[in-house]
């Protein structure tokens, strides 16, 4: 009988283990931190709720309204009129635990352990032996153990140990930084079914910043490419500054950072080892979405293993596993290319970002965007829509140069008068979280080559940068 080790217990690993366990294949799933809360916006599309049979209990908020906020603070409302449609907002520690436990309930062996070394055999073709530290007993040091398997699925994220063992090759990563902020009831009610996305060099030179609602707090974060990681704390201060009148009297309850891949690895299957999720590099440009694609890739990889092994009766070959890669690239390759092109066009400067937000005010653009996001399908445009979108893009880009601001200012409070908001800010702003030196425009200036080393950590802090401290 086939023996499979799944390294990593996030959505990709759990969904892979679920399919394997259902087929009766002997499966182990390794996860070091069973209460792990990956720093993540936590947005999932509607199709994922249906396709992966997710219960409402793991969904904190059903977002039907989105605000896109430009560098000049132009706010465009994007609303879902159909009450059956929504974007699900989840806490990763809740969703990931549910998926892991579901896989375990179907027969997968859930191991609270850290894989430290993998013996891959001659030319990485096996046999495979995992060396791991088992923390199941609750001891701080754990117990050293080994496990021999026929096949390995690497679902262990951007710093994948499986990818290193199989010499999968490197990829560039982006850095995601996020603070969870508890708000007063009035501010929290504003975000009941609303999420906000901010664009501007002050919050990210190549991506966007977000305020996403969760069960009892909002997730406030930003992301940027690896080469700009020294800016990340200054960029986080940028989103706190832009949104401060909507985050009045906020209290930071958690600070998180994590690397996310910018593109797939050069090799995703070597021997009888396969990568899925972040380990494979399945995060989209422009939107930065990875949860659905992680779960989907885990499922597709496992389905191919089940089929090629005849329900676990034989051991699949490298060629068998590569069929999963071919199916994945055929299904989603174009999506990744299009979103990369959009990011290169609309996130390159503030004029382009103004144009991007202006375009989002068009109902056809909104419907096309939501359909492609919610249902993960390519929506074909009729000739009139194509012509309209072309002229809309050209006009927005031309106007964007005139609209781009010379400096940035906070958005107005959505629930209080400006006088009341300023009075509250004079007493107290956000407490806890990051500490940075210098003025709030430094990150934007540095991104434009005017200054260096923004967002330097408070010298009194000796903790390492979370994004660099690994898994």
CSV table of C-alpha atoms in Angstrom, one decimal:
chain,number,residue,atom,x,y,z
A,1,UNK,CA,0.0,0.0,0.0
A,2,UNK,CA,1.3,3.5,-1.0
A,3,UNK,CA,2.6,5.6,1.9
A,4,UNK,CA,2.5,9.4,1.5
A,5,UNK,CA,3.9,12.2,3.7
A,6,UNK,CA,2.3,15.6,3.5
A,7,UNK,CA,4.7,18.2,5.0
A,8,UNK,CA,2.7,21.3,6.0
A,9,UNK,CA,-0.8,21.6,7.5
A,10,UNK,CA,-2.2,24.7,5.8
A,11,UNK,CA,-4.9,24.6,3.1
A,12,UNK,CA,-2.8,23.0,0.5
A,13,UNK,CA,-1.5,20.2,2.7
A,14,UNK,CA,-4.8,19.5,4.5
A,15,UNK,CA,-6.8,19.4,1.2
A,16,UNK,CA,-4.2,17.0,-0.3
A,17,UNK,CA,-4.3,14.8,2.8
A,18,UNK,CA,-8.1,14.7,2.7
A,19,UNK,CA,-8.2,13.4,-0.8
A,20,UNK,CA,-5.5,10.8,-0.1
A,21,UNK,CA,-7.2,9.6,3.1
A,22,UNK,CA,-10.6,9.3,1.4
A,23,UNK,CA,-9.0,7.0,-1.1
A,24,UNK,CA,-7.7,4.8,1.7
A,25,UNK,CA,-4.0,5.7,1.1
A,26,UNK,CA,-1.8,5.7,4.2
A,27,UNK,CA,-1.2,9.4,4.8
A,28,UNK,CA,0.8,11.4,7.3
A,29,UNK,CA,0.4,15.2,7.6
A,30,UNK,CA,3.1,17.1,9.5
A,31,UNK,CA,2.5,20.5,11.1
A,32,UNK,CA,4.7,22.1,13.8
A,33,UNK,CA,2.3,24.8,14.9
A,34,UNK,CA,-1.3,23.5,15.2
A,35,UNK,CA,-2.4,26.9,16.4
A,36,UNK,CA,-0.5,28.7,13.6
A,37,UNK,CA,-2.0,32.0,12.5
A,38,UNK,CA,-0.4,32.8,9.2
A,39,UNK,CA,-0.3,36.6,8.5
A,40,UNK,CA,-2.8,36.8,5.7
A,41,UNK,CA,-5.8,39.0,4.7
A,42,UNK,CA,-7.9,35.9,4.9
A,43,UNK,CA,-10.2,36.6,2.0
A,44,UNK,CA,-11.6,33.5,0.2
A,45,UNK,CA,-13.8,33.5,-2.9
A,46,UNK,CA,-17.4,32.2,-2.8
A,47,UNK,CA,-16.5,29.3,-5.1
A,48,UNK,CA,-14.1,28.0,-2.4
A,49,UNK,CA,-16.9,27.8,0.2
A,50,UNK,CA,-19.0,25.7,-2.1
A,51,UNK,CA,-16.2,23.6,-3.7
A,52,UNK,CA,-14.4,22.7,-0.5
A,53,UNK,CA,-17.7,22.4,1.6
A,54,UNK,CA,-16.6,25.0,4.2
A,55,UNK,CA,-19.0,25.6,7.0
A,56,UNK,CA,-20.3,29.1,7.9
A,57,UNK,CA,-18.7,28.7,11.4
A,58,UNK,CA,-15.2,29.4,10.0
A,59,UNK,CA,-16.3,32.5,8.1
A,60,UNK,CA,-16.0,35.6,10.3
A,61,UNK,CA,-17.5,38.1,7.9
A,62,UNK,CA,-19.4,38.1,4.6
A,63,UNK,CA,-18.1,41.1,2.7
A,64,UNK,CA,-20.4,42.4,0.1
A,65,UNK,CA,-18.9,45.9,-0.2
A,66,UNK,CA,-15.4,47.0,-1.1
A,67,UNK,CA,-13.8,50.4,-1.2
A,68,UNK,CA,-10.9,51.1,-3.5
A,69,UNK,CA,-9.0,54.1,-2.2
A,70,UNK,CA,-6.5,55.9,-4.5
A,71,UNK,CA,-3.4,57.9,-3.6
A,72,UNK,CA,-5.5,61.1,-3.6
A,73,UNK,CA,-8.1,59.4,-1.4
A,74,UNK,CA,-10.7,59.0,-4.2
A,75,UNK,CA,-13.0,56.3,-2.9
A,76,UNK,CA,-14.7,53.9,-5.3
A,77,UNK,CA,-17.5,51.7,-3.9
A,78,UNK,CA,-17.8,48.2,-5.3
A,79,UNK,CA,-20.9,46.4,-4.1
A,80,UNK,CA,-22.4,43.0,-4.6
A,81,UNK,CA,-26.1,43.4,-5.1
A,82,UNK,CA,-26.9,39.7,-5.0
A,83,UNK,CA,-27.2,38.8,-1.3
A,84,UNK,CA,-26.2,35.2,-2.1
A,85,UNK,CA,-22.7,36.4,-3.2
A,86,UNK,CA,-20.0,37.5,-0.8
A,87,UNK,CA,-16.2,37.3,-0.1
A,88,UNK,CA,-15.5,35.3,3.0
A,89,UNK,CA,-13.2,36.7,5.6
A,90,UNK,CA,-11.5,34.1,7.7
A,91,UNK,CA,-8.9,33.8,10.5
A,92,UNK,CA,-6.3,31.4,9.2
A,93,UNK,CA,-5.9,29.7,12.6
A,94,UNK,CA,-9.6,28.8,12.5
A,95,UNK,CA,-9.8,27.8,8.8
A,96,UNK,CA,-6.5,25.8,8.8
A,97,UNK,CA,-7.4,23.9,12.0
A,98,UNK,CA,-10.8,22.9,10.5
A,99,UNK,CA,-9.3,21.6,7.3
A,100,UNK,CA,-6.6,19.7,9.2
A,101,UNK,CA,-9.0,18.1,11.6
A,102,UNK,CA,-11.3,17.1,8.7
A,103,UNK,CA,-8.4,15.3,7.0
A,104,UNK,CA,-7.5,13.6,10.3
A,105,UNK,CA,-11.1,12.6,10.8
A,106,UNK,CA,-11.0,10.8,7.4
A,107,UNK,CA,-8.0,8.8,8.4
A,108,UNK,CA,-4.9,10.9,7.8
A,109,UNK,CA,-2.3,10.7,10.6
A,110,UNK,CA,-1.9,14.2,12.0
A,111,UNK,CA,1.6,14.7,13.5
A,112,UNK,CA,2.5,17.7,15.6
A,113,UNK,CA,6.0,17.7,14.4
A,114,UNK,CA,8.8,19.6,12.6
A,115,UNK,CA,10.5,17.9,9.6
A,116,UNK,CA,14.2,18.6,10.0
A,117,UNK,CA,15.8,16.5,7.3
A,118,UNK,CA,14.8,14.5,4.3
A,119,UNK,CA,16.8,11.6,2.8
A,120,UNK,CA,15.9,11.5,-0.9
A,121,UNK,CA,18.0,8.5,-2.2
A,122,UNK,CA,20.0,8.3,-5.4
A,123,UNK,CA,19.3,11.3,-7.7
A,124,UNK,CA,16.4,12.2,-5.4
A,125,UNK,CA,14.4,9.2,-6.7
A,126,UNK,CA,13.9,7.6,-3.3
A,127,UNK,CA,13.5,5.8,-1.1
A,128,UNK,CA,12.5,8.7,1.2
A,129,UNK,CA,13.0,9.0,4.9
A,130,UNK,CA,11.8,11.9,6.9
A,131,UNK,CA,13.6,12.9,10.1
A,132,UNK,CA,11.4,14.9,12.3
A,133,UNK,CA,10.9,16.2,15.9
A,134,UNK,CA,7.6,15.0,17.4
A,135,UNK,CA,6.0,17.5,19.8
A,136,UNK,CA,2.8,15.5,20.3
A,137,UNK,CA,3.6,14.8,24.0
A,138,UNK,CA,3.7,18.6,24.7
A,139,UNK,CA,7.4,18.7,25.7
A,140,UNK,CA,9.4,21.7,24.6
A,141,UNK,CA,12.3,19.7,23.2
A,142,UNK,CA,10.3,17.0,21.4
A,143,UNK,CA,11.3,13.5,20.4
A,144,UNK,CA,13.5,12.7,17.3
A,145,UNK,CA,11.8,10.2,15.0
A,146,UNK,CA,12.0,8.9,11.4
A,147,UNK,CA,9.4,7.8,8.8
A,148,UNK,CA,9.9,6.0,5.6
A,149,UNK,CA,7.4,6.8,2.8
A,150,UNK,CA,7.0,6.3,-1.0
A,151,UNK,CA,6.0,9.8,-1.9
A,152,UNK,CA,6.2,13.4,-0.4
A,153,UNK,CA,4.0,16.4,-1.0
A,154,UNK,CA,5.6,19.7,0.0
A,155,UNK,CA,3.0,22.0,1.4
A,156,UNK,CA,5.3,23.8,3.8
A,157,UNK,CA,5.2,27.3,2.5
A,158,UNK,CA,7.7,29.8,1.0
A,159,UNK,CA,10.6,28.5,3.2
A,160,UNK,CA,9.8,24.9,2.1
A,161,UNK,CA,12.2,22.3,3.4
A,162,UNK,CA,10.8,19.8,0.8
A,163,UNK,CA,11.7,22.3,-2.0
A,164,UNK,CA,15.3,22.4,-0.7
A,165,UNK,CA,15.5,18.6,-0.5
A,166,UNK,CA,14.3,18.2,-4.1
A,167,UNK,CA,16.4,21.1,-5.4
A,168,UNK,CA,13.3,22.9,-6.7
A,169,UNK,CA,15.1,26.1,-7.3
A,170,UNK,CA,14.6,29.5,-5.8
A,171,UNK,CA,12.0,32.2,-6.4
A,172,UNK,CA,11.6,35.8,-5.5
A,173,UNK,CA,9.3,36.5,-2.6
A,174,UNK,CA,7.2,39.4,-1.4
A,175,UNK,CA,6.8,40.4,2.2
A,176,UNK,CA,3.4,40.6,3.8
A,177,UNK,CA,3.1,42.6,7.1
A,178,UNK,CA,-0.1,42.8,9.1
A,179,UNK,CA,-1.4,44.1,12.4
A,180,UNK,CA,-4.6,42.8,14.0
A,181,UNK,CA,-6.3,45.9,15.5
A,182,UNK,CA,-9.3,45.9,17.9
A,183,UNK,CA,-11.6,48.9,17.3
A,184,UNK,CA,-14.3,50.6,19.3
A,185,UNK,CA,-17.8,49.3,18.5
A,186,UNK,CA,-18.7,52.3,16.3
A,187,UNK,CA,-15.6,51.9,14.1
A,188,UNK,CA,-16.0,48.1,14.0
A,189,UNK,CA,-19.6,48.3,12.9
A,190,UNK,CA,-18.5,50.4,9.9
A,191,UNK,CA,-16.4,47.4,8.8
A,192,UNK,CA,-19.3,44.9,9.4
A,193,UNK,CA,-19.5,43.8,5.7
A,194,UNK,CA,-16.9,46.2,4.2
A,195,UNK,CA,-13.3,45.7,3.2
A,196,UNK,CA,-10.9,48.5,2.1
A,197,UNK,CA,-8.0,48.4,-0.3
A,198,UNK,CA,-5.5,51.4,-0.4
A,199,UNK,CA,-3.0,52.1,-3.2
A,200,UNK,CA,-0.2,54.6,-3.2
A,201,UNK,CA,3.5,54.8,-2.9
A,202,UNK,CA,3.1,55.6,0.8
A,203,UNK,CA,1.5,52.2,1.5
A,204,UNK,CA,3.3,50.1,-1.1
A,205,UNK,CA,5.5,50.9,-4.1
A,206,UNK,CA,4.3,47.7,-6.0
A,207,UNK,CA,1.2,46.3,-4.3
A,208,UNK,CA,-1.6,47.5,-2.1
A,209,UNK,CA,-2.6,47.8,1.6
A,210,UNK,CA,-5.7,46.5,3.2
A,211,UNK,CA,-8.2,46.8,6.0
A,212,UNK,CA,-10.1,43.6,6.2
A,213,UNK,CA,-12.7,42.8,8.9
A,214,UNK,CA,-12.6,39.7,11.1
A,215,UNK,CA,-14.6,38.4,14.0
A,216,UNK,CA,-13.7,41.1,16.6
A,217,UNK,CA,-11.0,43.1,14.9
A,218,UNK,CA,-9.7,44.3,11.6
A,219,UNK,CA,-6.6,43.0,9.8
A,220,UNK,CA,-4.5,46.0,8.6
A,221,UNK,CA,-1.5,45.2,6.5
A,222,UNK,CA,0.6,45.8,3.4
A,223,UNK,CA,2.9,43.9,1.1
A,224,UNK,CA,5.9,44.7,-1.1
A,225,UNK,CA,8.5,42.9,-3.2
A,226,UNK,CA,11.6,41.4,-1.6
A,227,UNK,CA,13.9,44.1,-2.8
A,228,UNK,CA,11.8,46.6,-0.8
A,229,UNK,CA,11.6,44.6,2.4
A,230,UNK,CA,13.6,47.2,4.4
A,231,UNK,CA,10.7,49.6,3.8
A,232,UNK,CA,8.0,47.3,5.2
A,233,UNK,CA,7.6,48.9,8.6
A,234,UNK,CA,7.5,52.4,7.1
A,235,UNK,CA,4.9,51.2,4.6
A,236,UNK,CA,2.8,49.7,7.5
A,237,UNK,CA,3.0,53.1,9.2
A,238,UNK,CA,1.8,54.5,5.9
A,239,UNK,CA,-1.5,52.5,5.9
A,240,UNK,CA,-2.0,53.3,9.6
A,241,UNK,CA,-1.6,57.0,8.8
A,242,UNK,CA,-3.9,56.9,5.8
A,243,UNK,CA,-6.6,55.0,7.7
A,244,UNK,CA,-6.1,56.5,11.1
A,245,UNK,CA,-9.4,58.3,11.3
A,246,UNK,CA,-11.2,55.0,10.7
A,247,UNK,CA,-9.0,53.1,13.2
A,248,UNK,CA,-9.6,55.5,16.1
A,249,UNK,CA,-8.6,54.2,19.5
A,250,UNK,CA,-7.5,51.0,17.9
A,251,UNK,CA,-5.4,48.5,19.9
A,252,UNK,CA,-2.9,46.2,18.2
A,253,UNK,CA,-3.4,42.6,19.5
A,254,UNK,CA,-1.1,40.8,17.1
A,255,UNK,CA,1.8,41.7,14.7
A,256,UNK,CA,2.5,39.2,11.9
A,257,UNK,CA,4.9,39.0,8.9
A,258,UNK,CA,5.5,36.3,6.3
A,259,UNK,CA,7.2,35.8,2.9
A,260,UNK,CA,4.9,35.0,0.0
A,261,UNK,CA,6.1,33.8,-3.5
A,262,UNK,CA,6.0,36.0,-6.5
A,263,UNK,CA,6.1,33.2,-9.2
A,264,UNK,CA,6.2,29.4,-9.4
A,265,UNK,CA,9.4,27.5,-8.7
A,266,UNK,CA,11.5,26.3,-11.6
A,267,UNK,CA,10.8,22.7,-10.6
A,268,UNK,CA,7.6,21.6,-8.9
A,269,UNK,CA,8.0,17.8,-9.3
A,270,UNK,CA,11.3,15.9,-8.8
A,271,UNK,CA,11.3,12.1,-8.5
A,272,UNK,CA,8.3,11.3,-6.3
A,273,UNK,CA,8.2,14.6,-4.6
A,274,UNK,CA,5.7,17.3,-5.5
A,275,UNK,CA,5.1,20.9,-4.4
A,276,UNK,CA,1.7,22.6,-3.8
A,277,UNK,CA,0.5,25.9,-2.5
A,278,UNK,CA,3.1,28.6,-1.5
A,279,UNK,CA,5.8,26.0,-1.7
A,280,UNK,CA,5.1,25.7,-5.4
A,281,UNK,CA,4.7,29.4,-5.8
A,282,UNK,CA,0.9,29.6,-6.5
A,283,UNK,CA,0.2,33.2,-5.4
A,284,UNK,CA,-1.3,35.6,-7.9
A,285,UNK,CA,0.2,38.9,-8.8
A,286,UNK,CA,-2.0,42.0,-8.5
A,287,UNK,CA,-4.4,40.5,-6.0
A,288,UNK,CA,-1.9,38.5,-3.9
A,289,UNK,CA,-4.5,35.7,-3.6
A,290,UNK,CA,-3.2,32.3,-2.5
A,291,UNK,CA,-5.7,30.5,-0.2
A,292,UNK,CA,-8.0,29.2,-2.9
A,293,UNK,CA,-5.1,28.2,-5.2
A,294,UNK,CA,-3.3,26.5,-2.3
A,295,UNK,CA,-6.3,24.4,-1.5
A,296,UNK,CA,-7.0,23.7,-5.2
A,297,UNK,CA,-3.4,22.7,-6.0
A,298,UNK,CA,-3.3,20.3,-3.0
A,299,UNK,CA,-6.5,18.7,-4.2
A,300,UNK,CA,-5.4,18.4,-7.8
A,301,UNK,CA,-2.0,16.9,-6.8
A,302,UNK,CA,-3.6,14.3,-4.5
A,303,UNK,CA,-6.3,13.4,-7.2
A,304,UNK,CA,-3.5,12.7,-9.6
A,305,UNK,CA,-1.7,10.5,-7.1
A,306,UNK,CA,-4.9,8.6,-6.4
A,307,UNK,CA,-5.5,8.0,-10.1
A,308,UNK,CA,-1.9,7.1,-11.0
A,309,UNK,CA,-1.6,4.7,-8.0
A,310,UNK,CA,-4.8,3.0,-8.7
A,311,UNK,CA,-6.2,3.9,-5.2
A,312,UNK,CA,-2.8,3.4,-3.6
A,313,UNK,CA,-2.0,-0.1,-5.1
A,314,UNK,CA,1.1,1.1,-7.0
A,315,UNK,CA,3.7,3.8,-6.6
A,316,UNK,CA,3.4,6.7,-9.1
A,317,UNK,CA,6.4,7.7,-11.2
A,318,UNK,CA,7.8,11.2,-11.7
A,319,UNK,CA,6.0,11.3,-15.1
A,320,UNK,CA,2.7,10.5,-13.4
A,321,UNK,CA,3.2,13.3,-10.9
A,322,UNK,CA,4.1,15.8,-13.6
A,323,UNK,CA,0.6,15.3,-15.1
A,324,UNK,CA,-0.7,17.4,-12.2
A,325,UNK,CA,1.6,20.2,-13.2
A,326,UNK,CA,0.4,20.1,-16.8
A,327,UNK,CA,-3.2,20.2,-15.7
A,328,UNK,CA,-2.5,23.1,-13.3
A,329,UNK,CA,-0.7,25.2,-15.9
A,330,UNK,CA,-3.3,24.6,-18.5
A,331,UNK,CA,-6.1,25.6,-16.1
A,332,UNK,CA,-4.6,28.6,-14.4
A,333,UNK,CA,-1.5,29.7,-16.3
A,334,UNK,CA,-3.3,32.4,-18.2
A,335,UNK,CA,-4.8,33.8,-15.0
A,336,UNK,CA,-1.3,34.3,-13.5
A,337,UNK,CA,0.0,36.0,-16.7
A,338,UNK,CA,-2.9,38.4,-16.9
A,339,UNK,CA,-2.7,39.4,-13.3
A,340,UNK,CA,1.1,39.9,-13.6
A,341,UNK,CA,0.5,42.2,-16.6
A,342,UNK,CA,-2.1,44.2,-14.6
A,343,UNK,CA,0.2,44.7,-11.7
A,344,UNK,CA,3.0,45.8,-14.0
A,345,UNK,CA,0.7,48.4,-15.7
A,346,UNK,CA,-1.3,49.7,-12.8
A,347,UNK,CA,1.0,49.5,-9.7
A,348,UNK,CA,4.0,51.2,-11.3
A,349,UNK,CA,3.4,54.7,-10.0
A,350,UNK,CA,0.7,56.9,-8.4
A,351,UNK,CA,-0.7,58.2,-11.7
A,352,UNK,CA,-1.3,54.6,-12.8
A,353,UNK,CA,-2.9,53.8,-9.4
A,354,UNK,CA,-5.2,56.7,-9.8
A,355,UNK,CA,-6.2,55.4,-13.2
A,356,UNK,CA,-6.7,51.9,-11.8
A,357,UNK,CA,-9.1,53.2,-9.1
A,358,UNK,CA,-11.0,55.3,-11.6
A,359,UNK,CA,-11.5,52.3,-13.8
A,360,UNK,CA,-13.0,50.4,-10.9
A,361,UNK,CA,-15.9,52.9,-10.8
A,362,UNK,CA,-17.2,51.3,-14.0
A,363,UNK,CA,-20.0,48.7,-13.5
A,364,UNK,CA,-18.8,46.5,-16.3
A,365,UNK,CA,-15.3,46.4,-14.8
A,366,UNK,CA,-16.7,45.6,-11.4
A,367,UNK,CA,-18.9,42.8,-12.7
A,368,UNK,CA,-16.1,41.2,-14.7
A,369,UNK,CA,-13.7,41.5,-11.7
A,370,UNK,CA,-16.1,40.0,-9.3
A,371,UNK,CA,-17.1,37.2,-11.6
A,372,UNK,CA,-13.5,36.2,-12.2
A,373,UNK,CA,-12.7,36.4,-8.5
A,374,UNK,CA,-15.8,34.8,-6.9
A,375,UNK,CA,-16.0,31.9,-9.4
A,376,UNK,CA,-12.5,31.5,-10.7
A,377,UNK,CA,-13.6,31.6,-14.3
A,378,UNK,CA,-12.5,33.6,-17.3
A,379,UNK,CA,-15.3,35.9,-18.2
A,380,UNK,CA,-15.4,36.7,-21.9
A,381,UNK,CA,-16.2,40.3,-22.9
A,382,UNK,CA,-18.4,41.2,-25.9
A,383,UNK,CA,-16.9,43.5,-28.5
A,384,UNK,CA,-18.6,46.6,-27.0
A,385,UNK,CA,-17.2,45.8,-23.6
A,386,UNK,CA,-13.7,45.3,-25.1
A,387,UNK,CA,-13.9,48.6,-26.9
A,388,UNK,CA,-15.3,50.4,-23.9
A,389,UNK,CA,-12.6,49.0,-21.6
A,390,UNK,CA,-9.8,50.0,-24.0
A,391,UNK,CA,-11.0,53.7,-24.1
A,392,UNK,CA,-11.6,53.7,-20.4
A,393,UNK,CA,-8.1,52.5,-19.7
A,394,UNK,CA,-6.5,55.1,-22.1
A,395,UNK,CA,-8.6,57.9,-20.6
A,396,UNK,CA,-7.9,56.9,-17.0
A,397,UNK,CA,-4.2,56.6,-17.6
A,398,UNK,CA,-4.0,60.1,-19.2
A,399,UNK,CA,-6.1,61.7,-16.4
A,400,UNK,CA,-4.1,59.8,-13.8
A,401,UNK,CA,-1.0,62.0,-14.2
A,402,UNK,CA,-3.1,65.0,-13.3
A,403,UNK,CA,-4.8,63.3,-10.4
A,404,UNK,CA,-1.7,61.9,-8.7
A,405,UNK,CA,-1.1,63.7,-5.4
A,406,UNK,CA,2.1,65.4,-4.4
A,407,UNK,CA,1.6,64.1,-0.8
A,408,UNK,CA,-0.7,61.9,1.1
A,409,UNK,CA,-3.4,62.6,3.7
A,410,UNK,CA,-5.6,60.5,5.9
A,411,UNK,CA,-9.1,59.5,4.7
A,412,UNK,CA,-12.0,61.0,6.6
A,413,UNK,CA,-13.7,59.1,9.4
A,414,UNK,CA,-16.7,57.3,8.1
A,415,UNK,CA,-18.7,57.4,11.3
A,416,UNK,CA,-17.6,60.6,13.1
A,417,UNK,CA,-17.3,64.3,12.3
A,418,UNK,CA,-13.8,65.6,11.5
A,419,UNK,CA,-13.8,67.6,14.7
A,420,UNK,CA,-14.7,64.6,16.8
A,421,UNK,CA,-12.1,62.4,15.0
A,422,UNK,CA,-9.3,65.0,15.5
A,423,UNK,CA,-10.2,65.4,19.2
A,424,UNK,CA,-9.9,61.7,19.7
A,425,UNK,CA,-6.6,61.6,17.8
A,426,UNK,CA,-5.3,64.4,20.0
A,427,UNK,CA,-5.8,62.1,23.1
A,428,UNK,CA,-4.8,58.7,21.6
A,429,UNK,CA,-4.3,57.0,18.3
A,430,UNK,CA,-3.5,53.3,17.7
A,431,UNK,CA,-1.7,51.7,20.7
A,432,UNK,CA,0.8,48.9,20.4
A,433,UNK,CA,2.2,47.3,17.3
A,434,UNK,CA,5.1,48.6,15.2
A,435,UNK,CA,7.5,51.3,16.3
A,436,UNK,CA,9.3,53.3,13.7
A,437,UNK,CA,11.4,56.5,13.7
A,438,UNK,CA,11.0,59.6,11.5
A,439,UNK,CA,8.2,61.2,9.7
A,440,UNK,CA,5.4,59.3,8.0
A,441,UNK,CA,6.4,60.2,4.5
A,442,UNK,CA,9.8,58.6,4.7
A,443,UNK,CA,8.7,55.2,3.2
A,444,UNK,CA,7.2,57.0,0.2
A,445,UNK,CA,10.4,59.1,-0.2
A,446,UNK,CA,12.6,56.1,0.1
A,447,UNK,CA,10.6,54.2,-2.5
A,448,UNK,CA,11.2,57.1,-4.9
A,449,UNK,CA,14.9,57.0,-4.2
A,450,UNK,CA,15.0,60.1,-2.0
A,451,UNK,CA,15.9,58.6,1.3
A,452,UNK,CA,17.1,55.2,2.6
A,453,UNK,CA,16.3,52.7,5.3
A,454,UNK,CA,12.7,53.7,6.2
A,455,UNK,CA,10.8,51.9,8.9
A,456,UNK,CA,13.9,51.2,10.9
A,457,UNK,CA,13.1,49.3,14.0
A,458,UNK,CA,13.0,51.1,17.3
A,459,UNK,CA,16.5,50.7,18.7
A,460,UNK,CA,15.1,49.5,22.0
A,461,UNK,CA,13.7,46.4,20.2
A,462,UNK,CA,16.1,43.5,19.8
A,463,UNK,CA,13.6,41.1,18.2
A,464,UNK,CA,14.3,40.0,14.6
A,465,UNK,CA,12.3,41.2,11.7
A,466,UNK,CA,9.3,38.7,11.6
A,467,UNK,CA,9.5,38.4,7.9
A,468,UNK,CA,13.1,37.1,8.1
A,469,UNK,CA,12.7,34.7,10.9
A,470,UNK,CA,11.3,31.9,8.8
A,471,UNK,CA,8.6,29.4,9.7
